[in-house]
Amino acid sequence: KIQRGEVTIAIGARSAVFAPFSDLGILIIDEEHETSYVSEQNPKYHTDRIAAFRANWHHCSLVLGSATPSMESLYRVETGELTRLDLPTRVLNQPMPTAHLVDMREELKNNNRSMFSRDLYNATKSALDKGEQVSLFLNKRGHTSFVFCRACGYVYRCDACDVAMTYHKHRDKLICHYCGREKVYRRQCPQCGSHAIREFGAGTEQLEEEVRRLFPGARIRRVDADTMQQKGAYDDVYRGMREGKIDILLGTQMIAKGFDFPKVTVVGILSADVNLNLPDLRAAERTFQLLTQVAGRAGRADRPGEVFIQTYV
């Protein structure tokens, strides 16, 4: 249809940059900082580079949109290769949400061992009492991050990737998040034979358990790669939030951007340190981008928003 001229606008993921238009007027890449714009499959390519080539070839404009631009784009602005255009205010001139940095070490000193700081708990309870919605972000799916033996230090690792496997309680399996391999979770250490096997590090499954315990009357929905496998699941969550059928939405980076829910007034970031510890030279940059995008989900309508960033660093 594009080739025959029956279509004037193409919307898609990174492969849409190859849409066979013969008379392009403008190319727009939204959330240009996203790492998913780099194709790791053959043919390998960077969407931004292809878009820049096509814009030059067709003599049209290229717009790169982002609230948290990549360092490369900012550098290209400094060198004059790109022109910077700022949007100084939010839609409808709404103020930015108030951000609170919560030191979880102080919570531990005050004998609070919950995943929720006292401030986040109180804000969540207050929002629910007023009929508002809450979004909770934890960028780690599964129940616990890793399983190890407290007697000998053995850690369940993937035989192929040599990374710690994540425990998924609803399946009672250990799963590698890199290659998908699974292992049976045995409560006896395969190395020393002791029963001192324990799970450590919270994931979204454990967060859901905690939320249901603390807020038993709330309608809760978890969004991660495990719950969004069925067709229409993402659309169901979107409609549920827009229609007020969900009180607390929790999940991984799948809920970090793109959503515009007027009744979300509280956003909780439960472990802001998770991405900082990744073996990636851009860990700090990507953590900033992710936290900023998540924070932007709060207070998008006529109700002020609050963001609670919980950290141990």
Coordinates of C-alpha atoms in Angstrom, one line a residue:
K1 CA 0.0 0.0 0.0
I2 CA 2.9 2.4 0.8
Q3 CA 4.5 1.6 -2.6
R4 CA 1.2 2.2 -4.4
G5 CA 0.7 5.5 -2.6
E6 CA -2.4 4.4 -0.7
V7 CA -0.8 5.2 2.6
T8 CA 0.5 8.6 3.7
I9 CA 1.5 7.8 7.3
A10 CA 3.4 4.8 8.6
I11 CA 3.6 4.1 12.3
G12 CA 5.7 1.2 13.7
A13 CA 8.7 0.0 15.6
R14 CA 12.3 0.4 14.4
S15 CA 11.7 -1.5 11.1
A16 CA 9.3 1.2 10.0
V17 CA 12.3 3.3 9.2
F18 CA 12.5 1.2 6.0
A19 CA 8.9 2.0 4.9
P20 CA 9.2 2.4 1.1
F21 CA 7.9 6.0 0.7
S22 CA 9.2 7.7 -2.4
D23 CA 8.3 11.2 -1.3
L24 CA 9.0 11.4 2.5
G25 CA 8.1 14.7 4.1
I26 CA 9.1 14.1 7.7
L27 CA 10.6 11.3 9.9
I28 CA 9.8 11.2 13.6
I29 CA 11.6 9.0 16.1
D30 CA 9.9 9.1 19.5
E31 CA 11.8 8.2 22.7
E32 CA 15.0 8.4 20.6
H33 CA 17.1 7.4 23.6
E34 CA 15.7 3.8 23.7
T35 CA 18.3 1.1 23.3
S36 CA 15.8 -1.0 21.3
Y37 CA 16.4 1.2 18.3
V38 CA 19.7 -0.7 17.8
S39 CA 19.0 -4.0 16.0
E40 CA 21.0 -6.9 17.3
Q41 CA 19.7 -9.2 14.6
N42 CA 20.9 -9.4 11.0
P43 CA 20.9 -7.0 9.4
K44 CA 22.3 -5.0 12.3
Y45 CA 21.6 -1.3 12.2
H46 CA 20.9 1.8 14.3
T47 CA 17.5 3.3 13.5
D48 CA 18.7 6.9 14.1
R49 CA 21.5 6.5 11.5
I50 CA 19.1 5.0 8.9
A51 CA 16.6 7.8 9.6
A52 CA 19.3 10.4 9.2
F53 CA 20.4 8.9 5.9
R54 CA 16.9 8.8 4.5
A55 CA 16.1 12.4 5.7
N56 CA 19.2 13.5 3.8
W57 CA 18.3 11.5 0.7
H58 CA 14.7 12.7 0.6
H59 CA 15.6 16.3 1.7
C60 CA 13.1 16.1 4.6
S61 CA 13.1 16.9 8.3
L62 CA 14.1 14.4 11.0
V63 CA 12.7 14.9 14.5
L64 CA 14.1 13.0 17.5
G65 CA 11.8 13.3 20.5
S66 CA 12.7 12.5 24.1
A67 CA 12.3 13.9 27.6
T68 CA 15.7 12.3 28.4
P69 CA 17.9 12.5 25.2
S70 CA 20.8 10.2 24.8
M71 CA 24.3 11.6 25.3
E72 CA 25.1 11.2 21.6
S73 CA 22.1 13.4 20.7
L74 CA 23.1 16.0 23.2
Y75 CA 26.7 16.0 21.9
R76 CA 25.4 16.4 18.3
V77 CA 23.4 19.4 19.5
E78 CA 26.7 20.9 20.9
T79 CA 28.5 20.4 17.7
G80 CA 25.7 21.9 15.6
E81 CA 24.7 18.7 13.8
L82 CA 21.3 18.9 15.5
T83 CA 19.0 21.8 16.4
R84 CA 17.6 21.7 19.9
L85 CA 13.9 22.5 20.4
D86 CA 12.7 22.7 24.0
L87 CA 9.2 22.1 25.4
P88 CA 9.5 24.1 28.6
T89 CA 6.1 23.1 30.1
R90 CA 4.0 20.0 30.4
V91 CA 0.7 19.6 28.5
L92 CA -2.0 22.0 30.0
N93 CA 0.9 23.7 31.9
Q94 CA 0.7 21.2 34.7
P95 CA 3.6 21.4 37.3
M96 CA 6.1 18.6 37.5
P97 CA 5.5 16.1 40.4
T98 CA 7.2 16.6 43.7
A99 CA 10.1 14.2 44.1
H100 CA 11.1 12.7 47.4
L101 CA 14.4 10.8 47.9
V102 CA 14.0 8.1 50.5
D103 CA 17.1 6.6 52.2
M104 CA 16.1 3.0 53.0
R105 CA 19.1 2.7 55.3
E106 CA 17.3 5.0 57.7
E107 CA 14.2 2.9 57.4
L108 CA 16.2 -0.2 58.5
K109 CA 17.6 1.8 61.4
N110 CA 14.0 2.5 62.5
N111 CA 13.2 -1.3 62.2
N112 CA 11.2 -1.0 59.0
R113 CA 12.1 -4.0 57.0
S114 CA 9.2 -3.7 54.5
M115 CA 9.7 -2.9 50.8
F116 CA 7.7 0.3 51.5
S117 CA 9.2 3.3 53.3
R118 CA 6.8 4.9 55.7
D119 CA 6.4 8.0 53.4
L120 CA 5.5 5.8 50.4
Y121 CA 3.1 3.8 52.5
N122 CA 1.3 6.8 53.8
A123 CA 1.1 8.5 50.4
T124 CA -0.3 5.3 48.8
K125 CA -2.9 4.9 51.5
S126 CA -3.9 8.6 51.2
A127 CA -4.2 8.4 47.5
L128 CA -6.4 5.2 47.7
D129 CA -8.6 6.9 50.3
K130 CA -9.2 9.8 47.9
G131 CA -10.0 7.5 44.9
E132 CA -6.7 8.1 43.1
Q133 CA -4.4 5.6 41.5
V134 CA -0.8 4.6 42.3
S135 CA 2.0 3.3 40.1
L136 CA 4.8 1.2 41.6
F137 CA 8.0 0.6 39.7
L138 CA 10.5 -2.2 40.3
N139 CA 12.7 -3.1 37.3
K140 CA 13.2 -6.8 38.3
R141 CA 10.7 -9.4 37.4
G142 CA 10.3 -12.7 39.2
H143 CA 10.0 -13.3 42.9
T144 CA 13.6 -13.0 44.0
S145 CA 16.8 -12.0 42.2
F146 CA 18.9 -15.0 43.1
V147 CA 19.0 -18.1 45.3
F148 CA 22.1 -19.1 47.3
C149 CA 23.3 -21.3 50.1
R150 CA 24.1 -19.5 53.3
A151 CA 26.3 -22.4 54.4
C152 CA 28.8 -22.7 51.5
G153 CA 27.8 -19.7 49.3
Y154 CA 26.7 -21.7 46.3
V155 CA 24.5 -19.7 43.9
Y156 CA 22.2 -21.2 41.4
R157 CA 23.6 -20.1 38.0
C158 CA 22.6 -20.7 34.4
D159 CA 24.8 -23.4 32.8
A160 CA 24.9 -21.5 29.5
C161 CA 25.2 -17.9 30.6
D162 CA 26.9 -18.2 34.0
V163 CA 24.6 -15.6 35.6
A164 CA 22.4 -16.0 38.7
M165 CA 19.0 -17.5 37.9
T166 CA 15.8 -15.7 39.1
Y167 CA 13.2 -17.6 41.2
H168 CA 9.7 -17.4 39.9
K169 CA 7.3 -18.4 42.7
H170 CA 4.2 -18.9 40.6
R171 CA 6.0 -21.5 38.5
D172 CA 8.3 -22.7 41.3
K173 CA 11.2 -22.6 38.9
L174 CA 14.5 -20.9 38.5
I175 CA 14.7 -19.1 35.2
C176 CA 17.6 -17.4 33.4
H177 CA 16.4 -14.0 32.1
Y178 CA 19.1 -14.1 29.4
C179 CA 18.4 -17.3 27.5
G180 CA 15.2 -18.6 29.2
R181 CA 16.7 -21.9 30.5
E182 CA 14.9 -23.3 33.6
K183 CA 16.0 -25.4 36.6
V184 CA 14.0 -27.2 39.3
Y185 CA 14.3 -25.3 42.6
R186 CA 15.6 -27.8 45.1
R187 CA 15.6 -26.7 48.8
Q188 CA 18.8 -28.7 49.4
C189 CA 22.2 -27.3 48.3
P190 CA 23.6 -29.3 45.4
Q191 CA 27.1 -28.4 46.6
C192 CA 27.2 -29.0 50.3
G193 CA 23.9 -30.8 50.9
S194 CA 22.7 -28.3 53.6
H195 CA 19.1 -26.9 53.8
A196 CA 20.3 -23.3 54.2
I197 CA 19.0 -22.4 50.8
R198 CA 17.4 -18.9 50.8
E199 CA 16.1 -16.4 48.2
F200 CA 17.4 -12.8 48.2
G201 CA 16.5 -9.6 46.3
A202 CA 12.9 -8.7 45.6
G203 CA 11.2 -8.9 42.2
T204 CA 7.7 -7.9 41.0
E205 CA 6.1 -11.1 42.2
Q206 CA 7.3 -10.4 45.7
L207 CA 6.2 -6.8 45.4
E208 CA 2.7 -7.9 44.4
E209 CA 2.5 -10.1 47.5
E210 CA 3.6 -7.2 49.7
V211 CA 1.1 -4.8 48.2
R212 CA -1.8 -7.3 48.7
R213 CA -0.7 -7.7 52.3
L214 CA -0.5 -4.0 53.0
F215 CA -3.5 -2.8 51.0
P216 CA -6.0 -5.8 51.1
G217 CA -8.9 -3.9 49.6
A218 CA -7.0 -2.4 46.6
R219 CA -7.5 -3.7 43.0
I220 CA -4.0 -4.5 41.9
R221 CA -2.4 -5.4 38.5
R222 CA 1.1 -6.5 37.8
V223 CA 2.7 -5.7 34.4
D224 CA 5.9 -7.6 33.4
A225 CA 7.1 -10.0 30.8
D226 CA 5.4 -12.9 32.7
T227 CA 1.9 -11.4 32.9
M228 CA 1.7 -9.8 29.5
Q229 CA 2.2 -12.9 27.3
Q230 CA -1.5 -13.3 26.3
K231 CA -2.9 -11.3 23.4
G232 CA -4.7 -8.2 24.5
A233 CA -3.2 -8.2 28.0
Y234 CA -1.5 -4.8 27.6
D235 CA -4.7 -3.3 26.2
D236 CA -6.7 -4.7 29.1
V237 CA -4.4 -3.0 31.6
Y238 CA -4.6 0.3 29.7
R239 CA -8.4 0.2 29.7
G240 CA -8.6 -0.9 33.3
M241 CA -6.5 2.1 34.4
R242 CA -8.4 4.6 32.2
E243 CA -11.8 3.3 33.5
G244 CA -10.7 3.3 37.1
K245 CA -10.9 -0.5 37.5
I246 CA -7.3 -0.7 38.8
D247 CA -6.1 1.1 42.0
I248 CA -2.4 0.1 42.0
L249 CA -0.4 -0.7 38.9
L250 CA 3.0 -2.2 39.5
G251 CA 5.6 -3.6 37.2
T252 CA 8.9 -3.3 35.4
Q253 CA 10.0 -0.8 32.8
M254 CA 6.9 -1.8 30.7
I255 CA 5.0 0.8 32.8
A256 CA 7.8 3.4 32.7
K257 CA 6.7 5.5 29.7
G258 CA 3.9 6.1 27.3
F259 CA 1.1 5.8 29.8
D260 CA -1.1 8.9 30.5
F261 CA -3.4 8.2 33.4
P262 CA -5.0 11.3 34.9
K263 CA -5.8 9.7 38.2
V264 CA -2.2 8.6 39.0
T265 CA -1.0 10.9 41.7
V266 CA 1.6 8.7 43.4
V267 CA 4.6 7.0 41.8
G268 CA 6.8 4.7 43.9
I269 CA 10.3 3.6 42.7
L270 CA 11.1 0.8 45.0
S271 CA 14.7 0.0 44.2
A272 CA 16.3 2.9 42.3
D273 CA 19.7 1.2 42.6
V274 CA 18.9 -1.9 40.6
N275 CA 20.1 -0.6 37.2
L276 CA 23.1 1.2 38.6
N277 CA 24.7 -2.2 39.4
L278 CA 24.4 -3.5 35.8
P279 CA 27.7 -4.3 34.0
D280 CA 27.2 -1.4 31.6
L281 CA 29.3 1.7 31.1
R282 CA 26.0 3.6 30.6
A283 CA 24.3 2.3 33.7
A284 CA 24.2 5.7 35.3
E285 CA 22.8 7.4 32.2
R286 CA 20.2 4.8 31.6
T287 CA 19.2 4.8 35.3
F288 CA 18.6 8.5 35.1
Q289 CA 16.6 8.2 31.9
L290 CA 14.4 5.4 33.4
L291 CA 13.7 7.1 36.7
T292 CA 12.9 10.4 35.0
Q293 CA 10.5 8.7 32.6
V294 CA 8.8 6.8 35.5
A295 CA 8.5 10.0 37.5
G296 CA 6.7 11.6 34.6
R297 CA 3.7 9.3 35.1
A298 CA 2.5 11.2 38.2
G299 CA 0.3 14.3 38.2
R300 CA -0.5 14.5 34.5
A301 CA -3.9 16.0 34.9
D302 CA -5.5 18.4 37.4
R303 CA -4.2 16.6 40.5
P304 CA -0.7 17.2 41.8
G305 CA 1.7 14.3 41.7
E306 CA 4.3 12.9 44.1
V307 CA 7.3 10.6 43.3
F308 CA 9.1 8.6 46.0
I309 CA 12.5 7.3 45.0
Q310 CA 13.7 4.6 47.4
T311 CA 17.4 3.9 47.4
Y312 CA 20.1 2.3 49.5
V313 CA 23.0 4.3 48.0

